[in-house]
PDB file of C-alpha atoms in Angstrom:
ATOM      1  CA  MET A1469       0.000   0.000   0.000  1.00 45.00           C
ATOM      2  CA  SER A1470       1.370   3.405  -0.925  1.00 47.00           C
ATOM      3  CA  ASN A1471       2.123   5.965   1.781  1.00 57.00           C
ATOM      4  CA  ASP A1472      -0.009   8.448  -0.118  1.00 70.00           C
ATOM      5  CA  VAL A1473      -3.131   6.329   0.289  1.00 77.00           C
ATOM      6  CA  ARG A1474      -5.412   7.790   2.913  1.00 83.00           C
ATOM      7  CA  VAL A1475      -7.506   5.315   4.869  1.00 85.00           C
ATOM      8  CA  PRO A1476     -11.046   6.512   5.504  1.00 91.00           C
ATOM      9  CA  ASN A1477     -12.077   6.220   9.135  1.00 94.00           C
ATOM     10  CA  ARG A1478     -14.951   6.763  11.539  1.00 95.00           C
ATOM     11  CA  VAL A1479     -12.869   8.091  14.421  1.00 96.00           C
ATOM     12  CA  ARG A1480     -14.731  11.407  14.615  1.00 96.00           C
ATOM     13  CA  VAL A1481     -18.135   9.660  14.779  1.00 96.00           C
ATOM     14  CA  ALA A1482     -16.935   7.107  17.327  1.00 96.00           C
ATOM     15  CA  ARG A1483     -15.389   9.853  19.451  1.00 97.00           C
ATOM     16  CA  ALA A1484     -18.622  11.856  19.340  1.00 96.00           C
ATOM     17  CA  GLU A1485     -20.564   8.754  20.399  1.00 96.00           C
ATOM     18  CA  LYS A1486     -18.302   8.412  23.424  1.00 95.00           C
ATOM     19  CA  GLY A1487     -18.568  12.125  24.152  1.00 96.00           C
ATOM     20  CA  TYR A1488     -14.804  12.689  24.161  1.00 96.00           C
ATOM     21  CA  THR A1489     -13.093  15.841  22.992  1.00 96.00           C
ATOM     22  CA  GLN A1490     -10.082  15.461  20.701  1.00 95.00           C
ATOM     23  CA  GLN A1491      -7.826  16.336  23.640  1.00 96.00           C
ATOM     24  CA  GLU A1492      -9.443  13.700  25.892  1.00 96.00           C
ATOM     25  CA  LEU A1493      -9.049  11.006  23.245  1.00 97.00           C
ATOM     26  CA  ALA A1494      -5.471  12.145  22.591  1.00 95.00           C
ATOM     27  CA  ASP A1495      -4.654  11.867  26.311  1.00 95.00           C
ATOM     28  CA  ARG A1496      -6.156   8.381  26.465  1.00 96.00           C
ATOM     29  CA  VAL A1497      -4.056   7.023  23.602  1.00 96.00           C
ATOM     30  CA  GLY A1498      -0.926   9.067  24.365  1.00 94.00           C
ATOM     31  CA  VAL A1499      -0.693  11.334  21.328  1.00 95.00           C
ATOM     32  CA  THR A1500      -1.208  15.036  20.655  1.00 94.00           C
ATOM     33  CA  ARG A1501      -4.576  16.644  19.858  1.00 94.00           C
ATOM     34  CA  GLN A1502      -3.190  17.599  16.441  1.00 94.00           C
ATOM     35  CA  THR A1503      -2.566  13.943  15.600  1.00 94.00           C
ATOM     36  CA  ILE A1504      -6.172  13.046  16.431  1.00 96.00           C
ATOM     37  CA  GLY A1505      -7.341  15.991  14.291  1.00 95.00           C
ATOM     38  CA  LEU A1506      -5.225  14.857  11.340  1.00 94.00           C
ATOM     39  CA  ILE A1507      -6.424  11.243  11.682  1.00 95.00           C
ATOM     40  CA  GLU A1508     -10.044  12.426  11.667  1.00 95.00           C
ATOM     41  CA  LYS A1509      -9.370  14.518   8.556  1.00 94.00           C
ATOM     42  CA  GLU A1510      -7.660  11.468   6.996  1.00 92.00           C
ATOM     43  CA  ARG A1511      -4.438  13.394   6.505  1.00 92.00           C
ATOM     44  CA  TYR A1512      -2.386  11.010   8.613  1.00 92.00           C
ATOM     45  CA  ASN A1513      -2.342   7.208   8.648  1.00 92.00           C
ATOM     46  CA  PRO A1514      -1.740   6.002  12.208  1.00 94.00           C
ATOM     47  CA  THR A1515       0.477   2.997  12.927  1.00 94.00           C
ATOM     48  CA  ILE A1516      -1.158  -0.294  13.862  1.00 94.00           C
ATOM     49  CA  LEU A1517      -0.294   0.341  17.529  1.00 94.00           C
ATOM     50  CA  LEU A1518      -2.150   3.647  17.538  1.00 95.00           C
ATOM     51  CA  CYS A1519      -5.049   2.097  15.606  1.00 96.00           C
ATOM     52  CA  LEU A1520      -5.356  -0.558  18.316  1.00 96.00           C
ATOM     53  CA  GLY A1521      -5.150   2.136  21.004  1.00 96.00           C
ATOM     54  CA  LEU A1522      -7.902   4.141  19.329  1.00 97.00           C
ATOM     55  CA  ALA A1523     -10.073   1.049  18.883  1.00 96.00           C
ATOM     56  CA  THR A1524      -9.671   0.171  22.565  1.00 96.00           C
ATOM     57  CA  ALA A1525     -10.314   3.736  23.746  1.00 97.00           C
ATOM     58  CA  LEU A1526     -13.406   4.079  21.567  1.00 97.00           C
ATOM     59  CA  GLY A1527     -14.743   0.571  22.220  1.00 96.00           C
ATOM     60  CA  LYS A1528     -14.769  -0.397  18.547  1.00 95.00           C
ATOM     61  CA  SER A1529     -13.087  -3.045  16.461  1.00 95.00           C
ATOM     62  CA  LEU A1530     -10.476  -2.080  13.881  1.00 94.00           C
ATOM     63  CA  ASP A1531     -12.751  -2.698  10.904  1.00 92.00           C
ATOM     64  CA  GLU A1532     -15.451  -0.582  12.511  1.00 93.00           C
ATOM     65  CA  LEU A1533     -13.022   2.334  12.805  1.00 95.00           C
ATOM     66  CA  PHE A1534     -10.995   2.026   9.593  1.00 93.00           C
ATOM     67  CA  ILE A1535     -12.322   1.303   6.139  1.00 89.00           C
ATOM     68  CA  VAL A1536      -9.797  -0.203   3.753  1.00 77.00           C
ATOM     69  CA  ASP A1537     -10.513  -0.136   0.038  1.00 71.00           C
ATOM     70  CA  LYS A1538      -9.388  -3.527  -1.311  1.00 64.00           C
ATOM     71  CA  GLU A1539      -7.892  -1.902  -4.432  1.00 65.00           C
ATOM     72  CA  ASP A1540      -5.827   0.502  -2.339  1.00 57.00           C
ATOM     73  CA  ALA A1541      -4.651  -2.293  -0.077  1.00 54.00           C
ATOM     74  CA  SER A1542      -3.284  -4.363  -2.951  1.00 52.00           C
TER      75      SER A1542
ATOM     76  CA  MET B1381       4.181  15.601  23.906  1.00 64.00           C
ATOM     77  CA  LYS B1382       6.120  13.476  21.414  1.00 74.00           C
ATOM     78  CA  ASP B1383       3.812  11.103  19.605  1.00 88.00           C
ATOM     79  CA  GLU B1384       4.386   8.805  16.619  1.00 93.00           C
ATOM     80  CA  ARG B1385       3.387  11.505  14.104  1.00 93.00           C
ATOM     81  CA  THR B1386       5.672  14.174  15.530  1.00 92.00           C
ATOM     82  CA  VAL B1387       8.518  11.638  15.653  1.00 93.00           C
ATOM     83  CA  SER B1388       7.800  10.695  12.031  1.00 93.00           C
ATOM     84  CA  VAL B1389       7.653  14.349  10.913  1.00 93.00           C
ATOM     85  CA  GLN B1390      10.856  15.071  12.849  1.00 94.00           C
ATOM     86  CA  ARG B1391      12.614  12.148  11.124  1.00 94.00           C
ATOM     87  CA  GLN B1392      11.418  13.282   7.689  1.00 94.00           C
ATOM     88  CA  ALA B1393      12.683  16.807   8.379  1.00 97.00           C
ATOM     89  CA  GLN B1394      16.020  15.482   9.644  1.00 96.00           C
ATOM     90  CA  SER B1395      16.289  13.248   6.584  1.00 95.00           C
ATOM     91  CA  GLY B1396      15.755  16.281   4.344  1.00 97.00           C
ATOM     92  CA  GLY B1397      18.354  18.193   6.356  1.00 97.00           C
ATOM     93  CA  PHE B1398      20.779  15.286   5.994  1.00 96.00           C
ATOM     94  CA  SER B1399      20.310  15.309   2.204  1.00 96.00           C
ATOM     95  CA  VAL B1400      21.033  19.052   2.118  1.00 97.00           C
ATOM     96  CA  LEU B1401      24.197  18.498   4.175  1.00 96.00           C
ATOM     97  CA  PHE B1402      25.304  15.416   2.231  1.00 96.00           C
ATOM     98  CA  PHE B1403      24.928  16.908  -1.238  1.00 96.00           C
ATOM     99  CA  GLY B1404      26.083  20.310   0.045  1.00 97.00           C
ATOM    100  CA  LEU B1405      29.320  18.770   1.314  1.00 96.00           C
ATOM    101  CA  LEU B1406      29.720  16.924  -2.003  1.00 94.00           C
ATOM    102  CA  ALA B1407      29.351  20.256  -3.823  1.00 96.00           C
ATOM    103  CA  VAL B1408      31.916  21.819  -1.456  1.00 96.00           C
ATOM    104  CA  LEU B1409      34.339  18.948  -2.165  1.00 93.00           C
ATOM    105  CA  VAL B1410      33.927  19.286  -5.934  1.00 88.00           C
ATOM    106  CA  TYR B1411      34.291  23.090  -5.703  1.00 92.00           C
ATOM    107  CA  ARG B1412      37.427  22.899  -3.561  1.00 92.00           C
ATOM    108  CA  SER B1413      38.998  20.125  -5.595  1.00 85.00           C
ATOM    109  CA  ILE B1414      38.236  21.353  -9.099  1.00 81.00           C
ATOM    110  CA  PHE B1415      37.602  25.101  -8.963  1.00 85.00           C
ATOM    111  CA  LEU B1416      39.861  26.127  -6.066  1.00 89.00           C
ATOM    112  CA  ASP B1417      42.391  23.486  -7.084  1.00 82.00           C
ATOM    113  CA  GLN B1418      43.003  22.551  -3.448  1.00 87.00           C
ATOM    114  CA  ASN B1419      45.009  19.558  -2.313  1.00 85.00           C
ATOM    115  CA  ILE B1420      43.284  16.575  -0.605  1.00 85.00           C
ATOM    116  CA  LYS B1421      45.119  17.631   2.605  1.00 89.00           C
ATOM    117  CA  GLU B1422      43.079  20.828   2.621  1.00 92.00           C
ATOM    118  CA  TYR B1423      39.652  19.224   2.311  1.00 92.00           C
ATOM    119  CA  GLY B1424      40.376  15.698   3.565  1.00 93.00           C
ATOM    120  CA  ASP B1425      38.535  16.312   6.850  1.00 95.00           C
ATOM    121  CA  ILE B1426      35.341  17.204   5.004  1.00 95.00           C
ATOM    122  CA  PHE B1427      35.821  14.205   2.721  1.00 93.00           C
ATOM    123  CA  ILE B1428      36.132  11.838   5.701  1.00 95.00           C
ATOM    124  CA  VAL B1429      32.967  13.232   7.323  1.00 95.00           C
ATOM    125  CA  TRP B1430      31.095  13.008   4.011  1.00 94.00           C
ATOM    126  CA  LEU B1431      32.266   9.424   3.413  1.00 92.00           C
ATOM    127  CA  ALA B1432      31.458   8.378   7.000  1.00 95.00           C
ATOM    128  CA  ALA B1433      27.925   9.796   6.677  1.00 94.00           C
ATOM    129  CA  GLY B1434      27.378   7.870   3.452  1.00 91.00           C
ATOM    130  CA  ILE B1435      28.752   4.600   4.824  1.00 90.00           C
ATOM    131  CA  TYR B1436      26.766   4.978   8.072  1.00 93.00           C
ATOM    132  CA  THR B1437      23.556   5.540   6.104  1.00 92.00           C
ATOM    133  CA  MET B1438      24.167   2.529   3.858  1.00 90.00           C
ATOM    134  CA  LEU B1439      25.156   0.279   6.775  1.00 92.00           C
ATOM    135  CA  SER B1440      22.120   1.319   8.835  1.00 93.00           C
ATOM    136  CA  MET B1441      19.832   0.490   5.937  1.00 91.00           C
ATOM    137  CA  VAL B1442      21.477  -2.844   5.193  1.00 90.00           C
ATOM    138  CA  LEU B1443      21.510  -3.928   8.850  1.00 91.00           C
ATOM    139  CA  ARG B1444      17.773  -3.170   9.085  1.00 89.00           C
ATOM    140  CA  GLY B1445      16.789  -5.229   6.068  1.00 89.00           C
ATOM    141  CA  VAL B1446      16.910  -2.832   3.124  1.00 87.00           C
ATOM    142  CA  ASP B1447      18.273  -4.681   0.098  1.00 83.00           C
ATOM    143  CA  PRO B1448      21.298  -2.647  -1.073  1.00 80.00           C
ATOM    144  CA  ALA B1449      20.854  -3.980  -4.606  1.00 75.00           C
ATOM    145  CA  GLY B1450      17.344  -2.499  -4.560  1.00 75.00           C
ATOM    146  CA  GLY B1451      16.076  -5.216  -6.883  1.00 68.00           C
ATOM    147  CA  GLN B1452      18.835  -4.530  -9.427  1.00 70.00           C
ATOM    148  CA  ARG B1453      20.659  -7.649 -10.493  1.00 69.00           C
ATOM    149  CA  SER B1454      23.816  -6.161 -11.948  1.00 77.00           C
ATOM    150  CA  GLN B1455      26.245  -4.468  -9.593  1.00 79.00           C
ATOM    151  CA  TRP B1456      28.815  -3.594 -12.201  1.00 87.00           C
ATOM    152  CA  LEU B1457      26.886  -0.651 -13.657  1.00 88.00           C
ATOM    153  CA  PRO B1458      26.998   1.606 -10.549  1.00 86.00           C
ATOM    154  CA  ALA B1459      30.610   0.507  -9.976  1.00 91.00           C
ATOM    155  CA  ALA B1460      31.530   1.395 -13.567  1.00 93.00           C
ATOM    156  CA  ALA B1461      29.749   4.762 -13.258  1.00 93.00           C
ATOM    157  CA  ALA B1462      31.604   5.602 -10.024  1.00 92.00           C
ATOM    158  CA  ALA B1463      34.939   4.448 -11.494  1.00 94.00           C
ATOM    159  CA  LEU B1464      34.334   6.550 -14.630  1.00 95.00           C
ATOM    160  CA  ALA B1465      33.604   9.611 -12.466  1.00 92.00           C
ATOM    161  CA  VAL B1466      36.812   9.129 -10.444  1.00 90.00           C
ATOM    162  CA  THR B1467      38.847   8.573 -13.612  1.00 93.00           C
ATOM    163  CA  GLY B1468      37.261  11.672 -15.156  1.00 91.00           C
ATOM    164  CA  ILE B1469      38.336  13.782 -12.167  1.00 84.00           C
ATOM    165  CA  GLN B1470      41.849  12.379 -12.427  1.00 85.00           C
ATOM    166  CA  ILE B1471      42.044  13.143 -16.152  1.00 87.00           C
ATOM    167  CA  TYR B1472      40.748  16.674 -15.474  1.00 84.00           C
ATOM    168  CA  ASN B1473      43.444  17.180 -12.829  1.00 80.00           C
ATOM    169  CA  ASN B1474      46.101  15.824 -15.210  1.00 82.00           C
ATOM    170  CA  MET B1475      44.978  18.260 -17.910  1.00 83.00           C
ATOM    171  CA  THR B1476      45.065  21.126 -15.382  1.00 80.00           C
ATOM    172  CA  TYR B1477      48.690  20.325 -14.609  1.00 79.00           C
ATOM    173  CA  GLY B1478      49.516  19.978 -18.287  1.00 80.00           C
ATOM    174  CA  VAL B1479      49.738  16.177 -18.362  1.00 77.00           C
ATOM    175  CA  GLY B1480      47.922  15.303 -21.564  1.00 77.00           C
ATOM    176  CA  PHE B1481      47.423  11.925 -23.200  1.00 75.00           C
ATOM    177  CA  GLY B1482      50.565  12.498 -25.225  1.00 79.00           C
ATOM    178  CA  VAL B1483      52.404  11.087 -22.203  1.00 79.00           C
ATOM    179  CA  PRO B1484      51.961   7.278 -22.256  1.00 83.00           C
ATOM    180  CA  ILE B1485      52.006   6.983 -18.460  1.00 85.00           C
ATOM    181  CA  ALA B1486      48.849   9.138 -18.338  1.00 84.00           C
ATOM    182  CA  TRP B1487      46.943   6.375 -20.162  1.00 86.00           C
ATOM    183  CA  VAL B1488      48.273   3.747 -17.768  1.00 90.00           C
ATOM    184  CA  ALA B1489      47.413   5.943 -14.761  1.00 90.00           C
ATOM    185  CA  ALA B1490      43.854   6.540 -16.020  1.00 91.00           C
ATOM    186  CA  LEU B1491      43.365   2.819 -16.669  1.00 93.00           C
ATOM    187  CA  LEU B1492      44.769   1.919 -13.252  1.00 95.00           C
ATOM    188  CA  THR B1493      42.539   4.487 -11.554  1.00 95.00           C
ATOM    189  CA  PHE B1494      39.502   3.074 -13.337  1.00 96.00           C
ATOM    190  CA  ILE B1495      40.336  -0.521 -12.406  1.00 96.00           C
ATOM    191  CA  ILE B1496      41.124   0.275  -8.760  1.00 96.00           C
ATOM    192  CA  ALA B1497      37.995   2.424  -8.344  1.00 95.00           C
ATOM    193  CA  PHE B1498      35.851  -0.228 -10.062  1.00 96.00           C
ATOM    194  CA  VAL B1499      37.194  -3.062  -7.917  1.00 96.00           C
ATOM    195  CA  PHE B1500      36.865  -0.953  -4.737  1.00 94.00           C
ATOM    196  CA  VAL B1501      33.230  -0.035  -5.405  1.00 92.00           C
ATOM    197  CA  MET B1502      32.427  -3.641  -6.372  1.00 93.00           C
ATOM    198  CA  LEU B1503      34.004  -4.888  -3.124  1.00 93.00           C
ATOM    199  CA  VAL B1504      32.042  -2.354  -1.048  1.00 91.00           C
ATOM    200  CA  GLN B1505      28.841  -3.411  -2.818  1.00 89.00           C
ATOM    201  CA  LYS B1506      29.635  -7.079  -2.228  1.00 91.00           C
ATOM    202  CA  LEU B1507      30.191  -6.325   1.465  1.00 92.00           C
ATOM    203  CA  PHE B1508      26.797  -4.591   1.734  1.00 91.00           C
ATOM    204  CA  VAL B1509      25.071  -7.440  -0.112  1.00 89.00           C
ATOM    205  CA  HIS B1510      26.802  -9.977   2.163  1.00 91.00           C
ATOM    206  CA  LEU B1511      25.631  -8.086   5.282  1.00 92.00           C
ATOM    207  CA  TYR B1512      22.119  -7.905   3.876  1.00 90.00           C
ATOM    208  CA  ARG B1513      22.046 -11.652   3.123  1.00 89.00           C
ATOM    209  CA  ARG B1514      23.198 -12.298   6.701  1.00 90.00           C
ATOM    210  CA  TRP B1515      20.374 -10.101   8.008  1.00 91.00           C
ATOM    211  CA  GLU B1516      17.928 -11.993   5.776  1.00 88.00           C
ATOM    212  CA  LYS B1517      19.180 -15.346   7.098  1.00 90.00           C
ATOM    213  CA  GLU B1518      18.908 -14.229  10.725  1.00 89.00           C
ATOM    214  CA  ASN B1519      15.518 -12.556  10.448  1.00 89.00           C
ATOM    215  CA  LEU B1520      13.550 -14.137   7.614  1.00 84.00           C
ATOM    216  CA  ASP B1521      14.604 -17.781   7.220  1.00 71.00           C
TER     217      ASP B1521
END
């Protein structure tokens, strides 16, 4: 998968469902608020470790949070 | 707070800075050697730093599983290109000091320079490939 490929995600929706602010979610997973903002805008692809942290913090599975286009993934 | 993105951005910026330094130093070496006509003793310190940076970068990549051949099968082409460049610099220096190809020893010297540079670059490449294969054996087999 190319580094330029942006992975669509539902982080913003899941965060809103939990009632967290970007800063609160950032504190829970140990990153900056800016990183959460960029992930939500799909301008930054998080590592698998951060993906797992986000999934745990938001109570979702990985495939509920991140949507991978099969063509992009190949 | 330092998170994975800031670390990644920092590394990208440092990598860009390294490229500026690396190619900047190369330009300084070429300028000093060819245009200022300086002796190796005058710019040898810069040359050693430049060479060390290049070798460190290559070694770090090879020891972390980046194939130095980069998918290319033939190793002689980059070696020949590097040897040609070194020989070209030597011929330029000879011309500057008035040693043309009318002097037979100049042909021998150019040929020797080419062969030595070619063999040296091939040996360095072989060493990197050997280290990479060792990494592959330890980590992938």
